[in-house]
Amino acid sequence: MITAGVDAGNKFTKVVIIRDGEVISRDQLPSGFDRRQSAFKAFKRALSTAGLNEDDVQKVMATGAGRSEVDFAGGTVTEVGAAARGSIHVIPESRTVIDVGAEEGRALKMDETGKVLNFTISDKCAAGAGSFIEMMSQALEITPEEMGSLSLQAVQTVPMNAQCAVFAESEVISLIHSRVPKADIARSVFNAMAGRISSLVRRVGLNKELAMIGGMAKNPGFVRELEKDLDTKIFLTENPDFVSALGAALIAAEKIS
Amino acid sequence: MIANYGYKDGSGEFFISIDTAKCAQCEAKPCVEACPEKILVIFTDDYDDEVIGVKEEHRKKIKYSCGPCKPITEKRNLSCQKACPSGAIVHSW
Ligand code: SF4
Ligand code: SF4
């Protein structure tokens, strides 16, 4: 059985195609202004990678903030539902999941089947999401990836105001002017953002089987600060930014069977 | 399932927590009509249960949306909680 999941996020649209529970193709494109068109393009590209036609796919499920715009999907699932289903598949031991993408951070708790028990979404400020790191890396004149590895060399953390991305940016600029090393600033930014995400996790209830998905899971500097803040190891997976699309594809398969 | 809608900012934590397992069993869903600000909405969740949630447009300003029910100087009068027969709605502030 072949199904697909489309995760129409605010910044990127991700597509995963699975055959009998195994990923056979994935693709992503910037969501842009026309999310429907980006989603369809990414879907077509994923199909071509797998050597498939549209008709070969029995069901498509859409998730993400733009899921209602994916009109070629046969159904939708919420971001938390898709994140939980995908996470339990790739990290079966996980029970709490942190999902930090470009625009939003969320936390959820689930049972052993991936059914959501408790979730928190909708953090108010960009200071809890990936776009905040992008903004801060621009101020530091490095890429977000460089910022992640650089922060691991830091020797100190400077307390920062992470309640607001605008205040945080001006703090970063004054740290640059005070000649605080970039590595220390990078760690301080991740530390501040980790504090915000931790409060979401504590709201749903922290347990030791903690996994992280979403694009920020690829940033070792942020993951380390979050592990320190929560005082626990975080399970990671390959392609963490495709986990919700995978979850949607798995749910599509379950809807058929 | 406990669904938390809201945010934390410099002035505090503002979350509405809804026990959707109770909502799934609640036929009339009187809280939705009882809310004077029309903040609550009925929808079908991922598990095909009819539950309630906080409308998207209120999630990031919930402190202000619920303001009229929470005057600082008078007694609080939360119509949503008064209408709910099973105590499924909890406010963090
Ligand atoms: S009245 Fe209470 S149980 Fe019924 S839908 Fe509203 S919150 Fe849920
Ligand atoms: S506190 Fe008032 S405005 Fe807020 S959800 Fe309840 S009834 Fe509606």
Short mmCIF file of C-alpha atoms and ligand atoms in Angstrom, two decimals:
data_model
loop_
_atom_site.label_atom_id
_atom_site.label_comp_id
_atom_site.label_asym_id
_atom_site.label_seq_id
_atom_site.Cartn_x
_atom_site.Cartn_y
_atom_site.Cartn_z
CA MET A 1 0.00 0.00 0.00
CA ILE A 2 1.37 3.42 -0.98
CA THR A 3 0.31 6.59 0.85
CA ALA A 4 1.68 10.10 1.24
CA GLY A 5 1.83 12.78 3.91
CA VAL A 6 2.13 16.48 3.19
CA ASP A 7 3.25 18.79 5.99
CA ALA A 8 2.38 22.31 4.79
CA GLY A 9 4.36 24.40 7.26
CA ASN A 10 4.62 28.15 7.38
CA LYS A 11 8.10 28.14 5.93
CA PHE A 12 8.65 24.75 4.24
CA THR A 13 6.33 22.13 2.80
CA LYS A 14 7.52 18.57 3.30
CA VAL A 15 6.25 15.45 1.54
CA VAL A 16 6.86 11.82 2.49
CA ILE A 17 5.71 8.82 0.45
CA ILE A 18 5.60 5.41 2.13
CA ARG A 19 5.06 1.86 0.93
CA ASP A 20 3.85 -0.54 3.65
CA GLY A 21 5.19 1.72 6.40
CA GLU A 22 8.62 2.26 4.81
CA VAL A 23 9.68 5.65 3.45
CA ILE A 24 10.35 5.41 -0.29
CA SER A 25 10.66 9.10 -1.08
CA ARG A 26 10.72 12.53 0.54
CA ASP A 27 10.96 16.07 -0.72
CA GLN A 28 10.59 19.63 0.51
CA LEU A 29 10.14 23.09 -0.95
CA PRO A 30 9.72 26.57 0.53
CA SER A 31 5.99 27.11 1.14
CA GLY A 32 6.01 30.56 -0.43
CA PHE A 33 2.82 32.53 -1.03
CA ASP A 34 0.95 29.77 -2.81
CA ARG A 35 1.09 26.88 -0.37
CA ARG A 36 -1.15 24.70 -2.51
CA GLN A 37 1.16 25.01 -5.48
CA SER A 38 4.31 24.39 -3.41
CA ALA A 39 2.74 21.32 -1.86
CA PHE A 40 1.74 19.93 -5.24
CA LYS A 41 5.20 20.59 -6.69
CA ALA A 42 6.91 18.87 -3.76
CA PHE A 43 4.47 15.95 -4.08
CA LYS A 44 5.21 15.60 -7.82
CA ARG A 45 8.94 15.69 -7.14
CA ALA A 46 8.64 13.02 -4.46
CA LEU A 47 6.57 10.90 -6.84
CA SER A 48 9.17 11.22 -9.58
CA THR A 49 12.00 10.24 -7.18
CA ALA A 50 10.04 7.10 -6.31
CA GLY A 51 9.20 6.42 -9.98
CA LEU A 52 5.47 6.68 -9.24
CA ASN A 53 2.39 8.39 -10.70
CA GLU A 54 -0.32 10.17 -8.72
CA ASP A 55 -2.63 7.22 -9.29
CA ASP A 56 -0.22 4.87 -7.51
CA VAL A 57 -0.83 6.72 -4.22
CA GLN A 58 -3.94 5.41 -2.50
CA LYS A 59 -4.38 8.24 -0.03
CA VAL A 60 -2.75 11.56 0.80
CA MET A 61 -3.18 13.21 4.22
CA ALA A 62 -2.18 16.81 4.90
CA THR A 63 -0.98 18.37 8.14
CA GLY A 64 0.66 21.65 9.19
CA ALA A 65 -0.61 25.21 9.42
CA GLY A 66 -1.52 25.23 5.70
CA ARG A 67 -3.15 21.80 5.61
CA SER A 68 -6.54 23.09 4.53
CA GLU A 69 -4.94 24.53 1.37
CA VAL A 70 -3.65 21.12 0.23
CA ASP A 71 -6.72 20.38 -1.86
CA PHE A 72 -5.35 17.21 -3.45
CA ALA A 73 -5.21 15.53 -0.03
CA GLY A 74 -8.00 13.16 0.95
CA GLY A 75 -8.02 14.30 4.58
CA THR A 76 -6.25 16.35 7.22
CA VAL A 77 -4.72 15.72 10.62
CA THR A 78 -3.59 18.29 13.19
CA GLU A 79 0.08 19.08 13.68
CA VAL A 80 0.11 17.37 17.08
CA GLY A 81 -1.65 14.24 15.77
CA ALA A 82 0.82 13.88 12.89
CA ALA A 83 3.86 14.66 15.07
CA ALA A 84 2.84 12.02 17.62
CA ARG A 85 2.16 9.32 15.01
CA GLY A 86 5.43 9.97 13.20
CA SER A 87 7.46 10.13 16.41
CA ILE A 88 6.21 6.82 17.82
CA HIS A 89 7.12 5.20 14.49
CA VAL A 90 10.70 6.48 14.31
CA ILE A 91 11.42 6.59 18.07
CA PRO A 92 9.13 3.92 19.58
CA GLU A 93 10.35 4.56 23.14
CA SER A 94 9.34 8.24 23.06
CA ARG A 95 6.37 9.41 25.15
CA THR A 96 6.94 13.17 25.22
CA VAL A 97 7.74 14.98 21.98
CA ILE A 98 9.10 18.46 21.40
CA ASP A 99 8.49 19.80 17.91
CA VAL A 100 10.29 23.01 17.03
CA GLY A 101 9.95 24.25 13.49
CA ALA A 102 10.51 27.59 11.83
CA GLU A 103 7.56 29.45 13.30
CA GLU A 104 6.26 27.53 16.28
CA GLY A 105 7.29 25.29 19.12
CA ARG A 106 4.96 22.69 20.61
CA ALA A 107 5.13 19.84 23.09
CA LEU A 108 2.97 16.76 23.44
CA LYS A 109 2.65 13.67 25.56
CA MET A 110 1.36 10.43 24.04
CA ASP A 111 0.70 6.78 24.82
CA GLU A 112 2.51 3.77 23.34
CA THR A 113 0.29 3.85 20.23
CA GLY A 114 1.03 7.50 19.46
CA LYS A 115 -2.34 8.74 20.70
CA VAL A 116 -1.97 12.28 22.07
CA LEU A 117 -2.76 12.59 25.80
CA ASN A 118 -1.78 16.18 26.42
CA PHE A 119 -0.43 18.96 24.23
CA THR A 120 0.56 22.61 24.27
CA ILE A 121 0.69 24.68 21.13
CA SER A 122 0.72 28.28 20.11
CA ASP A 123 3.61 29.88 21.88
CA LYS A 124 3.22 33.60 21.43
CA CYS A 125 6.59 34.88 20.32
CA ALA A 126 9.05 33.88 17.61
CA ALA A 127 11.66 33.61 20.41
CA GLY A 128 10.53 29.99 20.78
CA ALA A 129 11.03 28.94 17.16
CA GLY A 130 13.60 28.42 14.42
CA SER A 131 13.07 31.78 12.75
CA PHE A 132 14.40 33.39 15.95
CA ILE A 133 17.70 31.50 15.51
CA GLU A 134 17.86 32.60 11.89
CA MET A 135 17.43 36.22 12.98
CA MET A 136 20.11 35.89 15.66
CA SER A 137 22.54 34.17 13.29
CA GLN A 138 22.16 37.09 10.87
CA ALA A 139 23.10 39.46 13.65
CA LEU A 140 26.18 37.29 14.30
CA GLU A 141 26.93 37.14 10.54
CA ILE A 142 27.04 33.35 10.49
CA THR A 143 24.61 30.63 9.36
CA PRO A 144 22.28 28.92 11.85
CA GLU A 145 24.31 25.71 11.29
CA GLU A 146 27.57 27.49 12.13
CA MET A 147 25.87 28.99 15.16
CA GLY A 148 24.97 25.47 16.36
CA SER A 149 28.50 24.09 16.19
CA LEU A 150 30.11 27.31 17.41
CA SER A 151 27.97 27.33 20.56
CA LEU A 152 29.50 24.00 21.60
CA GLN A 153 32.84 25.81 22.06
CA ALA A 154 31.37 28.44 24.40
CA VAL A 155 32.83 28.94 27.86
CA GLN A 156 30.02 30.97 29.42
CA THR A 157 26.29 31.67 29.13
CA VAL A 158 25.08 35.25 29.36
CA PRO A 159 21.50 35.50 30.70
CA MET A 160 19.24 36.90 28.00
CA ASN A 161 15.66 38.11 27.74
CA ALA A 162 13.91 35.53 25.59
CA GLN A 163 10.39 36.80 26.11
CA CYS A 164 10.63 38.86 22.98
CA ALA A 165 12.62 38.30 19.78
CA VAL A 166 13.05 42.04 19.26
CA PHE A 167 14.55 42.62 22.74
CA ALA A 168 16.72 39.54 22.30
CA GLU A 169 18.12 40.86 19.03
CA SER A 170 19.08 44.16 20.58
CA GLU A 171 20.72 42.26 23.46
CA VAL A 172 22.73 40.22 20.97
CA ILE A 173 23.87 43.39 19.23
CA SER A 174 25.02 44.95 22.50
CA LEU A 175 26.88 41.72 23.38
CA ILE A 176 28.63 41.92 19.99
CA HIS A 177 29.60 45.53 20.74
CA SER A 178 30.89 44.46 24.17
CA ARG A 179 33.15 41.99 22.34
CA VAL A 180 31.62 38.91 23.97
CA PRO A 181 32.89 35.96 21.84
CA LYS A 182 30.43 34.75 19.19
CA ALA A 183 30.47 31.24 20.64
CA ASP A 184 29.27 32.54 24.02
CA ILE A 185 26.56 34.65 22.39
CA ALA A 186 25.41 31.66 20.32
CA ARG A 187 25.14 29.49 23.45
CA SER A 188 23.29 32.25 25.30
CA VAL A 189 20.73 32.54 22.49
CA PHE A 190 20.13 28.76 22.50
CA ASN A 191 19.93 28.80 26.28
CA ALA A 192 17.25 31.51 26.23
CA MET A 193 15.24 29.70 23.58
CA ALA A 194 15.60 26.39 25.44
CA GLY A 195 14.03 28.05 28.49
CA ARG A 196 10.92 28.91 26.51
CA ILE A 197 10.56 25.45 24.99
CA SER A 198 11.16 23.82 28.39
CA SER A 199 8.18 25.63 29.85
CA LEU A 200 5.98 24.09 27.13
CA VAL A 201 7.38 20.64 27.95
CA ARG A 202 6.79 21.09 31.68
CA ARG A 203 3.19 22.04 31.00
CA VAL A 204 2.49 18.69 29.31
CA GLY A 205 4.63 16.79 31.83
CA LEU A 206 8.25 15.84 31.42
CA ASN A 207 9.27 12.21 31.33
CA LYS A 208 12.57 10.57 30.51
CA GLU A 209 11.38 9.21 27.16
CA LEU A 210 11.73 12.58 25.51
CA ALA A 211 12.17 12.99 21.75
CA MET A 212 12.67 16.04 19.60
CA ILE A 213 11.55 16.55 16.01
CA GLY A 214 11.31 19.50 13.63
CA GLY A 215 14.12 21.41 11.96
CA MET A 216 15.65 22.64 15.24
CA ALA A 217 16.40 19.03 16.23
CA LYS A 218 19.26 19.22 13.71
CA ASN A 219 20.94 21.97 15.71
CA PRO A 220 23.35 20.40 18.24
CA GLY A 221 23.81 23.68 20.11
CA PHE A 222 20.11 24.03 20.79
CA VAL A 223 19.62 20.35 21.65
CA ARG A 224 22.44 20.56 24.20
CA GLU A 225 20.97 23.60 25.92
CA LEU A 226 17.55 21.98 26.02
CA GLU A 227 19.00 18.79 27.51
CA LYS A 228 20.73 20.88 30.18
CA ASP A 229 17.59 22.85 30.96
CA LEU A 230 15.39 19.76 31.23
CA ASP A 231 18.16 17.70 32.82
CA THR A 232 17.51 14.72 30.57
CA LYS A 233 18.79 13.12 27.37
CA ILE A 234 16.72 13.81 24.26
CA PHE A 235 16.15 11.09 21.64
CA LEU A 236 16.82 12.26 18.10
CA THR A 237 16.17 10.80 14.67
CA GLU A 238 17.40 11.25 11.11
CA ASN A 239 15.35 13.70 9.05
CA PRO A 240 13.55 15.19 12.07
CA ASP A 241 11.87 17.81 9.88
CA PHE A 242 10.01 15.07 7.95
CA VAL A 243 8.54 13.26 10.97
CA SER A 244 5.14 15.02 10.86
CA ALA A 245 4.79 14.37 7.11
CA LEU A 246 5.64 10.73 7.84
CA GLY A 247 3.01 10.69 10.58
CA ALA A 248 0.41 11.99 8.12
CA ALA A 249 1.39 9.28 5.60
CA LEU A 250 1.08 6.58 8.30
CA ILE A 251 -2.35 7.90 9.34
CA ALA A 252 -3.38 7.86 5.65
CA ALA A 253 -2.46 4.16 5.52
CA GLU A 254 -4.44 3.46 8.71
CA LYS A 255 -7.50 5.19 7.28
CA ILE A 256 -7.48 2.79 4.32
CA SER A 257 -6.91 -0.44 6.24
CA MET B 1 -6.65 14.37 26.07
CA ILE B 2 -5.69 17.64 27.77
CA ALA B 3 -5.37 20.41 25.21
CA ASN B 4 -3.53 23.54 26.35
CA TYR B 5 -4.14 26.70 24.35
CA GLY B 6 -2.35 29.91 25.16
CA TYR B 7 1.11 31.28 25.83
CA LYS B 8 3.62 32.49 28.35
CA ASP B 9 5.04 35.99 28.18
CA GLY B 10 6.78 38.48 30.44
CA SER B 11 3.57 39.09 32.39
CA GLY B 12 2.72 35.46 33.14
CA GLU B 13 1.31 32.18 31.85
CA PHE B 14 -2.06 32.32 30.11
CA PHE B 15 -3.41 28.91 29.18
CA ILE B 16 -6.88 27.43 28.88
CA SER B 17 -6.67 23.68 29.44
CA ILE B 18 -9.53 21.54 28.15
CA ASP B 19 -10.12 17.90 29.04
CA THR B 20 -11.41 16.80 25.64
CA ALA B 21 -12.29 13.28 26.82
CA LYS B 22 -15.05 14.93 28.88
CA CYS B 23 -16.14 17.10 25.93
CA ALA B 24 -16.47 14.02 23.72
CA GLN B 25 -19.11 12.71 26.17
CA CYS B 26 -20.89 16.08 26.48
CA GLU B 27 -23.73 16.28 23.96
CA ALA B 28 -24.92 19.85 24.47
CA LYS B 29 -21.55 21.58 24.83
CA PRO B 30 -23.12 24.53 26.67
CA CYS B 31 -19.78 26.29 27.23
CA VAL B 32 -19.62 27.38 23.59
CA GLU B 33 -22.83 29.39 23.75
CA ALA B 34 -22.10 30.57 27.28
CA CYS B 35 -18.84 32.30 26.33
CA PRO B 36 -19.69 35.97 25.75
CA GLU B 37 -16.57 36.52 23.66
CA LYS B 38 -17.23 33.51 21.38
CA ILE B 39 -13.76 32.15 22.01
CA LEU B 40 -14.64 28.47 22.03
CA VAL B 41 -15.34 26.33 18.98
CA ILE B 42 -16.63 22.79 18.38
CA PHE B 43 -14.59 20.60 16.03
CA THR B 44 -13.89 16.94 15.28
CA ASP B 45 -10.45 15.95 16.53
CA ASP B 46 -7.95 13.47 15.04
CA TYR B 47 -9.68 10.58 16.84
CA ASP B 48 -13.11 11.45 15.38
CA ASP B 49 -14.41 12.81 18.69
CA GLU B 50 -16.45 16.00 18.71
CA VAL B 51 -14.67 18.27 21.18
CA ILE B 52 -14.14 21.95 21.85
CA GLY B 53 -11.05 24.12 21.44
CA VAL B 54 -9.99 27.74 21.53
CA LYS B 55 -10.37 29.52 18.19
CA GLU B 56 -7.05 30.07 16.45
CA GLU B 57 -7.39 33.85 16.39
CA HIS B 58 -7.69 34.02 20.21
CA ARG B 59 -4.81 31.71 21.15
CA LYS B 60 -2.10 34.35 21.13
CA LYS B 61 -4.14 37.02 22.89
CA ILE B 62 -6.18 34.89 25.27
CA LYS B 63 -5.34 37.06 28.29
CA TYR B 64 -7.10 39.96 26.58
CA SER B 65 -9.90 37.91 24.97
CA CYS B 66 -10.92 36.60 28.41
CA GLY B 67 -10.35 39.99 30.03
CA PRO B 68 -14.04 40.93 30.30
CA CYS B 69 -14.69 37.82 32.45
CA LYS B 70 -11.73 38.53 34.71
CA PRO B 71 -11.98 42.04 36.14
CA ILE B 72 -9.21 42.79 38.62
CA THR B 73 -11.41 44.56 41.14
CA GLU B 74 -14.52 42.37 41.11
CA LYS B 75 -15.25 38.70 41.60
CA ARG B 76 -14.37 36.54 38.59
CA ASN B 77 -17.31 35.26 36.64
CA LEU B 78 -16.16 32.65 34.16
CA SER B 79 -19.24 31.73 32.14
CA CYS B 80 -17.45 28.83 30.44
CA GLN B 81 -16.66 27.17 33.77
CA LYS B 82 -20.13 27.84 35.19
CA ALA B 83 -21.74 26.26 32.11
CA CYS B 84 -19.55 23.15 32.11
CA PRO B 85 -21.17 20.29 34.06
CA SER B 86 -17.95 18.30 34.37
CA GLY B 87 -15.22 20.79 35.24
CA ALA B 88 -13.44 20.26 31.92
CA ILE B 89 -12.11 23.82 31.54
CA VAL B 90 -9.24 25.12 33.66
CA HIS B 91 -7.65 28.55 33.36
CA SER B 92 -4.04 28.98 34.45
CA TRP B 93 -4.50 32.61 35.54
S1 SF4 C 1 -19.41 22.07 28.67
FE1 SF4 C 1 -17.54 21.22 29.55
S2 SF4 C 1 -17.50 19.07 28.91
FE2 SF4 C 1 -19.07 20.12 27.67
S3 SF4 C 1 -17.95 20.68 25.79
FE3 SF4 C 1 -17.81 22.44 27.17
S4 SF4 C 1 -15.88 22.12 28.32
FE4 SF4 C 1 -16.39 20.19 27.33
S1 SF4 C 2 -13.27 33.21 30.63
FE1 SF4 C 2 -15.03 34.20 29.61
S2 SF4 C 2 -14.23 34.86 27.62
FE2 SF4 C 2 -12.76 33.36 28.44
S3 SF4 C 2 -13.42 31.40 27.56
FE3 SF4 C 2 -14.44 31.61 29.57
S4 SF4 C 2 -16.42 32.53 29.13
FE4 SF4 C 2 -15.15 32.85 27.30
#
